[in-house]
PDB file of C-alpha atoms and ligand atoms in Angstrom:
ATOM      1  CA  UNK A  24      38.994 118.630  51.513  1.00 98.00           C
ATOM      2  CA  UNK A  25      41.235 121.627  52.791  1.00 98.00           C
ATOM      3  CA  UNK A  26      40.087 125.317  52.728  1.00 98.00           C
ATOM      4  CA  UNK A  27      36.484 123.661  51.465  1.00 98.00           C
ATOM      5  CA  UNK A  28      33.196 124.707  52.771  1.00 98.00           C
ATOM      6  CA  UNK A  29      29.962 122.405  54.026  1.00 98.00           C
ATOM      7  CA  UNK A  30      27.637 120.706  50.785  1.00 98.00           C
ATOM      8  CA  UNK A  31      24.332 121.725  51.037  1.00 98.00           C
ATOM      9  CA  UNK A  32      22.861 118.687  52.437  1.00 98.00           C
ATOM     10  CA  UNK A  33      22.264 115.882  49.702  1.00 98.00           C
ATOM     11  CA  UNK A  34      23.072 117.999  47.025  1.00 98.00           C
ATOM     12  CA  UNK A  35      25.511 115.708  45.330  1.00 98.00           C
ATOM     13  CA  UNK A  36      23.382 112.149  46.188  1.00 98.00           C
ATOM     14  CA  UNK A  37      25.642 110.236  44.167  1.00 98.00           C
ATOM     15  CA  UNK A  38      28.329 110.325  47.014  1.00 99.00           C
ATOM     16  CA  UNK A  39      29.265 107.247  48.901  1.00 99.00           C
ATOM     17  CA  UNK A  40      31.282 107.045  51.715  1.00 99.00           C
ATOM     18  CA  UNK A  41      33.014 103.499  52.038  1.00 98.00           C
ATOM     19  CA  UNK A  42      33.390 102.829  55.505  1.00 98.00           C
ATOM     20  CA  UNK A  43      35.628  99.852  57.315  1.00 98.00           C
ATOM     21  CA  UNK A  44      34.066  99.138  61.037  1.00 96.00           C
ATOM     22  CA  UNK A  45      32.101 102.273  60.751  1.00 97.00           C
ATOM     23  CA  UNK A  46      35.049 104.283  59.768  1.00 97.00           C
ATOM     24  CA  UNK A  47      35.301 106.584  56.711  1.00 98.00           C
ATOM     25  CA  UNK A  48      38.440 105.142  54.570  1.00 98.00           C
ATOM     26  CA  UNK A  49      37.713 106.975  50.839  1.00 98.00           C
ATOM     27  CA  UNK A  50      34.863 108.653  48.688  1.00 98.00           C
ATOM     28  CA  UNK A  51      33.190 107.231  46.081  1.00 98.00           C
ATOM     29  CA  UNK A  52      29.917 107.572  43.612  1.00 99.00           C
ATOM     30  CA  UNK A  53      27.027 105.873  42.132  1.00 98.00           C
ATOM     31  CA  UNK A  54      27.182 104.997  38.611  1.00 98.00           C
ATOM     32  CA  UNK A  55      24.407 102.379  38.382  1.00 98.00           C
ATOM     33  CA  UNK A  56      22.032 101.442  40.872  1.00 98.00           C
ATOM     34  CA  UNK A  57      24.288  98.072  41.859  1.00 98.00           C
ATOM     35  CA  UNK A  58      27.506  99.593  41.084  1.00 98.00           C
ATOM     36  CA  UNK A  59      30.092 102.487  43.200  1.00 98.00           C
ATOM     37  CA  UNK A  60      33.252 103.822  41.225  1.00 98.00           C
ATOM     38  CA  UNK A  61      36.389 104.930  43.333  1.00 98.00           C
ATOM     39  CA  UNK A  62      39.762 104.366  43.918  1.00 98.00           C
ATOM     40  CA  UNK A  63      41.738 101.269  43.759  1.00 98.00           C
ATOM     41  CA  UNK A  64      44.401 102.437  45.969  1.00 98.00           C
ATOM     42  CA  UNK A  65      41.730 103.004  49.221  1.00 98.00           C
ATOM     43  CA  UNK A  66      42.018  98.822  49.596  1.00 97.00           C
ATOM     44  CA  UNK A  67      45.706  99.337  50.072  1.00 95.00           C
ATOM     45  CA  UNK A  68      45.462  99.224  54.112  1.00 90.00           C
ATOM     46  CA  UNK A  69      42.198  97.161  54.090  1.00 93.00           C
ATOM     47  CA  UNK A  70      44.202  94.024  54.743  1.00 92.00           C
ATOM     48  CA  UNK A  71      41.356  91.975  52.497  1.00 91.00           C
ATOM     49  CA  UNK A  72      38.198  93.014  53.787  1.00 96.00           C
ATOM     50  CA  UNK A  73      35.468  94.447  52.037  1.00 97.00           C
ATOM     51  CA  UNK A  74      33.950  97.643  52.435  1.00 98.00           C
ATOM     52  CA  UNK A  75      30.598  98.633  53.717  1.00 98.00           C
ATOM     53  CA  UNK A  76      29.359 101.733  51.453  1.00 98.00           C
ATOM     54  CA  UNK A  77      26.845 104.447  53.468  1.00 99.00           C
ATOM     55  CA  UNK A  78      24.720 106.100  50.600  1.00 98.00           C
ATOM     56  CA  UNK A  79      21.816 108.944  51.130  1.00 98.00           C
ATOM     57  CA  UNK A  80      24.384 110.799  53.427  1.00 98.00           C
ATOM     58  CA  UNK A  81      25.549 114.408  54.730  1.00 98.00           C
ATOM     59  CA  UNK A  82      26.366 114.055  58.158  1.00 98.00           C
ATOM     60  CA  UNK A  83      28.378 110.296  58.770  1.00 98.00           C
ATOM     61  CA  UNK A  84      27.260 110.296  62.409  1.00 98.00           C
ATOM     62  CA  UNK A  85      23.360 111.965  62.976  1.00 98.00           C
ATOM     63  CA  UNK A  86      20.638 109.651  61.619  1.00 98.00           C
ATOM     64  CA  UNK A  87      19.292 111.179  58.441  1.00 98.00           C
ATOM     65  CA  UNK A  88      15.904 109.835  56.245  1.00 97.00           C
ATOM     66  CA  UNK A  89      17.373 107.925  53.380  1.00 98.00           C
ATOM     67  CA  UNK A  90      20.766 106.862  54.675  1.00 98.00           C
ATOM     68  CA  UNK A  91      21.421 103.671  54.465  1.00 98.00           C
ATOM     69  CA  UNK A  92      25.014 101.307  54.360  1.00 98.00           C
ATOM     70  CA  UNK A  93      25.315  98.591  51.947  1.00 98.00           C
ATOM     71  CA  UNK A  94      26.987  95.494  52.095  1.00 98.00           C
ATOM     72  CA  UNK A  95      29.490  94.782  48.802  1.00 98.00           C
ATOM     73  CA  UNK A  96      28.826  91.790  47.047  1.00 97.00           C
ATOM     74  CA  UNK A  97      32.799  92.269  45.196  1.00 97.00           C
ATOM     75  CA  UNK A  98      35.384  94.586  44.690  1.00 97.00           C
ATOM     76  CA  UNK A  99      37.343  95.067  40.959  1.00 98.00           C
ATOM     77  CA  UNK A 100      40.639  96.962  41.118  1.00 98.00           C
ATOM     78  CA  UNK A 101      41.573  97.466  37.556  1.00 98.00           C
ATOM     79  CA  UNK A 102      44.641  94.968  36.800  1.00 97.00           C
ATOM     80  CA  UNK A 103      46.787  98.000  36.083  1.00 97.00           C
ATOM     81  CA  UNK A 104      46.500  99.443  39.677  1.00 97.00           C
ATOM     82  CA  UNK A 105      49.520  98.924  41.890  1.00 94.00           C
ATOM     83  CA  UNK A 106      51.018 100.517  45.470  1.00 94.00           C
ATOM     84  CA  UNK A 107      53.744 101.970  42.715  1.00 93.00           C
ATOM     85  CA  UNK A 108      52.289 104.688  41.125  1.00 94.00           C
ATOM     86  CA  UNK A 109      48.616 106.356  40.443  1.00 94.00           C
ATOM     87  CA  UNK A 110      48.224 104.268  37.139  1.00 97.00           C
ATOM     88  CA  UNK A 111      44.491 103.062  36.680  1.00 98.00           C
ATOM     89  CA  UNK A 112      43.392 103.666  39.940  1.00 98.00           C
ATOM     90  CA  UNK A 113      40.079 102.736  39.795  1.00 98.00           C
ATOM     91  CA  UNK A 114      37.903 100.347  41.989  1.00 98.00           C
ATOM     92  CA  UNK A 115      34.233  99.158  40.978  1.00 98.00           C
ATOM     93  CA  UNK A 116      32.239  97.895  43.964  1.00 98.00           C
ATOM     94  CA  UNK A 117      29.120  95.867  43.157  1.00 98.00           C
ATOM     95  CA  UNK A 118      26.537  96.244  46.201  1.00 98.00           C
ATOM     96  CA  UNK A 119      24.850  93.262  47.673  1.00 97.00           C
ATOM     97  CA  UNK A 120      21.328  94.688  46.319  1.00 97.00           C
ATOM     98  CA  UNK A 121      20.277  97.555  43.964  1.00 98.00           C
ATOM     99  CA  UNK A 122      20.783 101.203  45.963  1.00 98.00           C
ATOM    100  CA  UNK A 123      17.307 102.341  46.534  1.00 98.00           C
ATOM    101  CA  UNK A 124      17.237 105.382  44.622  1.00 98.00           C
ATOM    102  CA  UNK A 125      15.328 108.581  46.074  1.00 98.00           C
ATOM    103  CA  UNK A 126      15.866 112.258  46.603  1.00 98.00           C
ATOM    104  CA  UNK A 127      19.361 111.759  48.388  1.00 98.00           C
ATOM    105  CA  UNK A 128      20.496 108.910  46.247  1.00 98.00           C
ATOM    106  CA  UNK A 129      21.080 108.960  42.856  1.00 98.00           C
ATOM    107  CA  UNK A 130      23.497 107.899  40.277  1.00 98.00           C
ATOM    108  CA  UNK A 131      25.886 110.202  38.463  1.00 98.00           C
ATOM    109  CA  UNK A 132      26.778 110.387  34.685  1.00 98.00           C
ATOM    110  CA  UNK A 133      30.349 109.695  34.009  1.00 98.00           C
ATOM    111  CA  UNK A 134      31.779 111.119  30.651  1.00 98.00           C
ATOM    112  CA  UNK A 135      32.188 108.399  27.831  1.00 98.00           C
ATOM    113  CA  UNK A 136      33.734 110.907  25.468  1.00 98.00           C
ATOM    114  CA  UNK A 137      37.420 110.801  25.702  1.00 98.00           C
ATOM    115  CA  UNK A 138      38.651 114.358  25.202  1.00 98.00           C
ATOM    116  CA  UNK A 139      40.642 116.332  27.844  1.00 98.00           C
ATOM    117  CA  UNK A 140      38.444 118.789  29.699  1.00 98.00           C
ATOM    118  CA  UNK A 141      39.273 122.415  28.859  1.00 98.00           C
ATOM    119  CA  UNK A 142      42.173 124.233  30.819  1.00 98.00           C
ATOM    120  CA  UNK A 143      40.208 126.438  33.365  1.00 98.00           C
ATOM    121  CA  UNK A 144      37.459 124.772  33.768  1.00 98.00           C
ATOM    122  CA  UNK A 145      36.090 125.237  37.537  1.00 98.00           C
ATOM    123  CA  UNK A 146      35.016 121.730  38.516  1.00 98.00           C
ATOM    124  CA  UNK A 147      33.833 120.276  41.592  1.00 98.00           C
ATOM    125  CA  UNK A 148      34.965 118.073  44.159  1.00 98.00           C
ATOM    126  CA  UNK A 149      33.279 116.600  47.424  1.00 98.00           C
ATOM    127  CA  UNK A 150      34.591 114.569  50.170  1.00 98.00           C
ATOM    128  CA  UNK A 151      34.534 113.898  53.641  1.00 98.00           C
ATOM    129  CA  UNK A 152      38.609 113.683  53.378  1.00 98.00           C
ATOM    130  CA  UNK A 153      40.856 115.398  56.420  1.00 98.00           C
ATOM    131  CA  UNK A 154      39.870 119.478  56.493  1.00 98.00           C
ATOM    132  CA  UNK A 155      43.417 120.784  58.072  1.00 96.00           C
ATOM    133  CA  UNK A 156      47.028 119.573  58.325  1.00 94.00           C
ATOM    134  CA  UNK A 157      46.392 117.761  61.931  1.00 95.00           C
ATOM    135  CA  UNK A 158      44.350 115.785  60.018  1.00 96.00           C
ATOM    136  CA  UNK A 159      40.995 117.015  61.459  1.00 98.00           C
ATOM    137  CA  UNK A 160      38.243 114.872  59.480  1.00 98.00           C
ATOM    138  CA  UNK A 161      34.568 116.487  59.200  1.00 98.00           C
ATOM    139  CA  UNK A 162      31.456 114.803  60.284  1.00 98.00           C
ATOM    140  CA  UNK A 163      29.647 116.343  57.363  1.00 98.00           C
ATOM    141  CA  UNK A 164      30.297 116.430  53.703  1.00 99.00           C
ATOM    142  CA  UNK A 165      32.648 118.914  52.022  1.00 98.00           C
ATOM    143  CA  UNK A 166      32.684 120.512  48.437  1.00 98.00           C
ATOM    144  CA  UNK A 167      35.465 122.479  46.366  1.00 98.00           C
ATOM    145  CA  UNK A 168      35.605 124.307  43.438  1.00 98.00           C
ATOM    146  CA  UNK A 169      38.598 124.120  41.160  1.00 98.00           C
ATOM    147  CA  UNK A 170      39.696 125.022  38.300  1.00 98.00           C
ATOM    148  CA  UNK A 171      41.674 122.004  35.559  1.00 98.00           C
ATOM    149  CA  UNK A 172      45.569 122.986  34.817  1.00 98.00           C
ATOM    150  CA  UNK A 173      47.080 121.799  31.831  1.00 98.00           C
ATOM    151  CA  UNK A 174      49.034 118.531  31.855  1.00 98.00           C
ATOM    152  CA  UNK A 175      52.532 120.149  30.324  1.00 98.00           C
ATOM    153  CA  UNK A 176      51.997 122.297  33.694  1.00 98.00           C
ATOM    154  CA  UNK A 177      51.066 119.589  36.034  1.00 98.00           C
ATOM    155  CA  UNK A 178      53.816 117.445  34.245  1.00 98.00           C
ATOM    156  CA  UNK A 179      56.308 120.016  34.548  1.00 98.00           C
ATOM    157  CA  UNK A 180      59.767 118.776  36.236  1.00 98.00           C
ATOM    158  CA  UNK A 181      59.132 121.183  39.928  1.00 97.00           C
ATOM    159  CA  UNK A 182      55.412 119.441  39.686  1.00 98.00           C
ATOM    160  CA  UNK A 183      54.504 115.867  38.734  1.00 97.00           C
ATOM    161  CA  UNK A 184      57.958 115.833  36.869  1.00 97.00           C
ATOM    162  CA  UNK A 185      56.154 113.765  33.567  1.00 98.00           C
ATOM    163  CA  UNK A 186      53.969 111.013  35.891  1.00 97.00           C
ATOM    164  CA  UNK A 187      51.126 112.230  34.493  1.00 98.00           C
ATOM    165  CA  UNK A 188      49.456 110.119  31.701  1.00 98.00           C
ATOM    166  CA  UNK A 189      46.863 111.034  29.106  1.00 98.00           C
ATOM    167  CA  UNK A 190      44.655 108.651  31.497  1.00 98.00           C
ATOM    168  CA  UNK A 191      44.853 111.522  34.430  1.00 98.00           C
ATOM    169  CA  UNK A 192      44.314 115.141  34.701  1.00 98.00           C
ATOM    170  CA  UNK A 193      45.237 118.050  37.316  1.00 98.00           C
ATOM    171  CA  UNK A 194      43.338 121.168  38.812  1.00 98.00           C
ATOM    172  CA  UNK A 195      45.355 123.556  41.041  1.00 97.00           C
ATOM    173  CA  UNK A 196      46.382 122.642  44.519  1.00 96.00           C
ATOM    174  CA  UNK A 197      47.510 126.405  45.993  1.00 95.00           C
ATOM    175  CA  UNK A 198      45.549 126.189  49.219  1.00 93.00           C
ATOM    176  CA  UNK A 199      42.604 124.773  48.341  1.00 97.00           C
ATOM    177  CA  UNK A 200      42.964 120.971  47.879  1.00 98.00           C
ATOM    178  CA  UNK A 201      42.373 117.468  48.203  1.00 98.00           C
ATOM    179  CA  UNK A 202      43.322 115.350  50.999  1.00 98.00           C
ATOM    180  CA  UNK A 203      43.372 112.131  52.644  1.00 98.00           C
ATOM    181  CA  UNK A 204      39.605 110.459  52.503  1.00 98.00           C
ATOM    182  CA  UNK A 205      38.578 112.628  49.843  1.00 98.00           C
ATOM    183  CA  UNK A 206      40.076 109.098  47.215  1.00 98.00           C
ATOM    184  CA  UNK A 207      37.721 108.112  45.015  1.00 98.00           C
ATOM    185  CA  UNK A 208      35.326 110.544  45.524  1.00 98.00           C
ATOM    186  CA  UNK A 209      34.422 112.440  41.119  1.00 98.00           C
ATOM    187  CA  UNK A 210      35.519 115.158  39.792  1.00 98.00           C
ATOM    188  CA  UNK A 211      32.413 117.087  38.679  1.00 98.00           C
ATOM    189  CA  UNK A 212      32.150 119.100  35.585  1.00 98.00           C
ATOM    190  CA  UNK A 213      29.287 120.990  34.124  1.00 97.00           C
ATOM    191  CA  UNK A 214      27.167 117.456  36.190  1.00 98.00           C
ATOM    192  CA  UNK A 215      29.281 115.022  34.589  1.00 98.00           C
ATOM    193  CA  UNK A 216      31.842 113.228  36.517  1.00 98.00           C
ATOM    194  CA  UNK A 217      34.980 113.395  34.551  1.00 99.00           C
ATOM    195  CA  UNK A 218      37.788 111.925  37.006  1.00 98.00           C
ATOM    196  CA  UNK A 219      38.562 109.860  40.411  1.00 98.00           C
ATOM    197  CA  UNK A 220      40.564 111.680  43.723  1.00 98.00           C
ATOM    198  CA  UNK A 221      43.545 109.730  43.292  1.00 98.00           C
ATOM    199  CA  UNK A 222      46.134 110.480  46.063  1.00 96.00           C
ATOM    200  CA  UNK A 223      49.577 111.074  43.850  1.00 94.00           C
ATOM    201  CA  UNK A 224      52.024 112.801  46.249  1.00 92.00           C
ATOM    202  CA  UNK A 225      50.547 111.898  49.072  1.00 95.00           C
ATOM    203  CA  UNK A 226      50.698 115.968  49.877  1.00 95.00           C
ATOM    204  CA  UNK A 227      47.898 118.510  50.623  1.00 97.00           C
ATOM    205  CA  UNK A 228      47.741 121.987  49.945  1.00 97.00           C
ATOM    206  CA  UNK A 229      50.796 122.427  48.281  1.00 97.00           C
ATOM    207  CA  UNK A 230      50.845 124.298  45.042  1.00 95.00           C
ATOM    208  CA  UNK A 231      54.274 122.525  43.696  1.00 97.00           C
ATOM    209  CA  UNK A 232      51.890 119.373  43.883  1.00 98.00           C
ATOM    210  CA  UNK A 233      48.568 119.806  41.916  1.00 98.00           C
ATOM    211  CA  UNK A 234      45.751 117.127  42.981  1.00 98.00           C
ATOM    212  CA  UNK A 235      45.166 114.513  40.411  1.00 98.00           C
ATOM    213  CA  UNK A 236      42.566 112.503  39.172  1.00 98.00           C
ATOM    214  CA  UNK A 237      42.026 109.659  37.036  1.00 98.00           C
ATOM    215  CA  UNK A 238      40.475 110.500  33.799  1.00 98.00           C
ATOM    216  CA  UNK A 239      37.428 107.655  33.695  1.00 98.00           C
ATOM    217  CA  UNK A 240      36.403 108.731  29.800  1.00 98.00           C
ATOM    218  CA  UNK A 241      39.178 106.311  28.973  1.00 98.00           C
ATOM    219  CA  UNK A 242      38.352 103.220  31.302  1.00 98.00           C
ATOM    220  CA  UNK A 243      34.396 103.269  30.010  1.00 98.00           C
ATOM    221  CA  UNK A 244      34.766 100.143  28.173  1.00 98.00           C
ATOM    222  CA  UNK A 245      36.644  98.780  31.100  1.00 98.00           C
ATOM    223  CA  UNK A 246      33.880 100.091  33.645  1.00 98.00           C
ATOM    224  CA  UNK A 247      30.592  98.484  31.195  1.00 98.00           C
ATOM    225  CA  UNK A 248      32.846  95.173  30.692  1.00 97.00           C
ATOM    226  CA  UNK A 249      33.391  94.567  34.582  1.00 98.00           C
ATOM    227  CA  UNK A 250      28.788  95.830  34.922  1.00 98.00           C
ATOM    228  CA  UNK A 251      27.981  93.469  32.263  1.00 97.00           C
ATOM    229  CA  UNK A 252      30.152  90.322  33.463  1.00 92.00           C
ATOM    230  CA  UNK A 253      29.143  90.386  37.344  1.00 88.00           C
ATOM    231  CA  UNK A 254      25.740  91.399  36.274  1.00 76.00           C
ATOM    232  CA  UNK A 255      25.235  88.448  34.227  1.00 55.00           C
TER     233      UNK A 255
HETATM  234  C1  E8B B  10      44.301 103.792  52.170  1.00 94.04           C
HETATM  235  C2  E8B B  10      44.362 105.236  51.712  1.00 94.04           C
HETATM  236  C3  E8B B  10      43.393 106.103  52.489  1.00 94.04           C
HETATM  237  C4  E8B B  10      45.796 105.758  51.911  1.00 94.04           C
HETATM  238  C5  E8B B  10      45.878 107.190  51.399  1.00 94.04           C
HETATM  239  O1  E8B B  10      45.269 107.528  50.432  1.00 94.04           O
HETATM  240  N1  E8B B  10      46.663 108.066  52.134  1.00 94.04           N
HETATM  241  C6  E8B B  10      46.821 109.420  51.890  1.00 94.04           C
HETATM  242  C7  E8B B  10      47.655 110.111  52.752  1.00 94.04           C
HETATM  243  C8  E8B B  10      47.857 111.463  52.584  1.00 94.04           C
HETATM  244  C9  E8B B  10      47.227 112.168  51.561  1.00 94.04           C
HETATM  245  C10 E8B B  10      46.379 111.471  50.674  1.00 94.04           C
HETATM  246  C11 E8B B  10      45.705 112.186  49.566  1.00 94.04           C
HETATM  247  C12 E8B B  10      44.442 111.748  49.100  1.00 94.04           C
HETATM  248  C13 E8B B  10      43.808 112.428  48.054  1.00 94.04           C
HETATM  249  C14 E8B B  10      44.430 113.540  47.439  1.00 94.04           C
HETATM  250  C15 E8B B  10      45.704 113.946  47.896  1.00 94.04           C
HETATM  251  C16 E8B B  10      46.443 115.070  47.244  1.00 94.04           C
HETATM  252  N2  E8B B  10      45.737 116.251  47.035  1.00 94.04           N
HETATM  253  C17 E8B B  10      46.322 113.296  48.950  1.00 94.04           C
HETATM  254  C18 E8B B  10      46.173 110.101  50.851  1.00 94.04           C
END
């Protein structure tokens, strides 16, 4: 998160961190007590293994009451995801056991109703993604407030240049942005998580390059059909 400022601790107890050898790799967020939803693209550089996912946290390093890292029983990229482009970038993890829930770890509604949030609309994100341009990554959670562009402007040919589906959505990148880390991790608006970090450009901070997320209203069915089958 660049040009962010420190979450009030466990604020947002949804967030997971997933973590390869006790590293933070990509952000991600309850949506059932067995289940985290992030980014397909964060297993790009994870050469196969599975990731380890640290709930109940603020700080990643100082010992804190309910924090506690879970073991993944699977990982489900959606079939569409690819190295290619930011097409259904979305990656359910099933933990090994049902997240205790408590005060610093809870799930996080995700909208089901597939309509575009409005233009405007000051949403939040959280991450504990890089914080400057060296690449400086925080020890303690970050949040953002921005506000959703339209898709003709985050499609426009000096922007996106038309790579942006009805499955994804924008919010304004001058300064205040996204960054590497901060994948996966929701989009929040008015409490309800309404998209997925996904890392498009690759770019941070630059206006010509609005962050983008994937929409998850249109991947519910996907998301319940994955729950119910591995549930049994
Ligand atoms: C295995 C993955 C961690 C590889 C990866 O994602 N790299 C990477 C590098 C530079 C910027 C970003 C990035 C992320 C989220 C949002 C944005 C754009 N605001 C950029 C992402």
């Amino acid at each position: 998160i660049l040009r962010g400022s420190e979450a009030r601790p466990h604020l947002k107890p949804y967030m997971a961190s997933l973590q390869l050898d006790g590293q933070h790799v990509c952000g991600g967020f309850l949506i059932a007590e067995q289940w985290v939803l992030s980014a397909a693209h964060c297993t790009e550089e994870t050469d196969g293994k599975l990731f380890q996912v640290l709930l109940g946290a603020h700080s990643l390093t100082e010992p804190e009451p309910h924090k506690r890292l879970y073991q993944v029983r699977a990982q489900f990229p959606h079939n569409g995801s690819n190295v290619h482009n930011n097409k259904d970038d979305l990656l359910l993890l099933q933990l090994e056991e049902k997240a205790e829930l408590n005060s610093d770890v809870q799930v996080l509604p995700f909208q089901r109703e597939n309509r575009d949030v409005a233009v405007d609309t000051v949403c939040e994100v959280a991450g504990w993604g890089t914080i400057d341009h060296s690449g400086k990554r925080p020890d303690k959670l970050q949040q953002l407030q921005l506000p959703v562009i339209s898709r003709d402007v985050c499609n426009h040919r000096t922007r996106h240049d038309g790579t942006i589906t009805e499955n994804m959505m924008c919010t304004d990148s001058r300064r205040k942005d996204t960054c590497k880390g901060d994948s996966g991790g929701p989009l929040v608006c008015d409490g309800v998580a309404e998209g997925v970090v996904t890392a498009g450009s690759r770019v941070c901070g630059n206006y010509k390059k609005p962050a983008i997320y994937t929409r998850i209203a249109p991947y519910a069915e996907w998301i319940d059909s994955v729950m119910a089958s591995a549930d049994g």
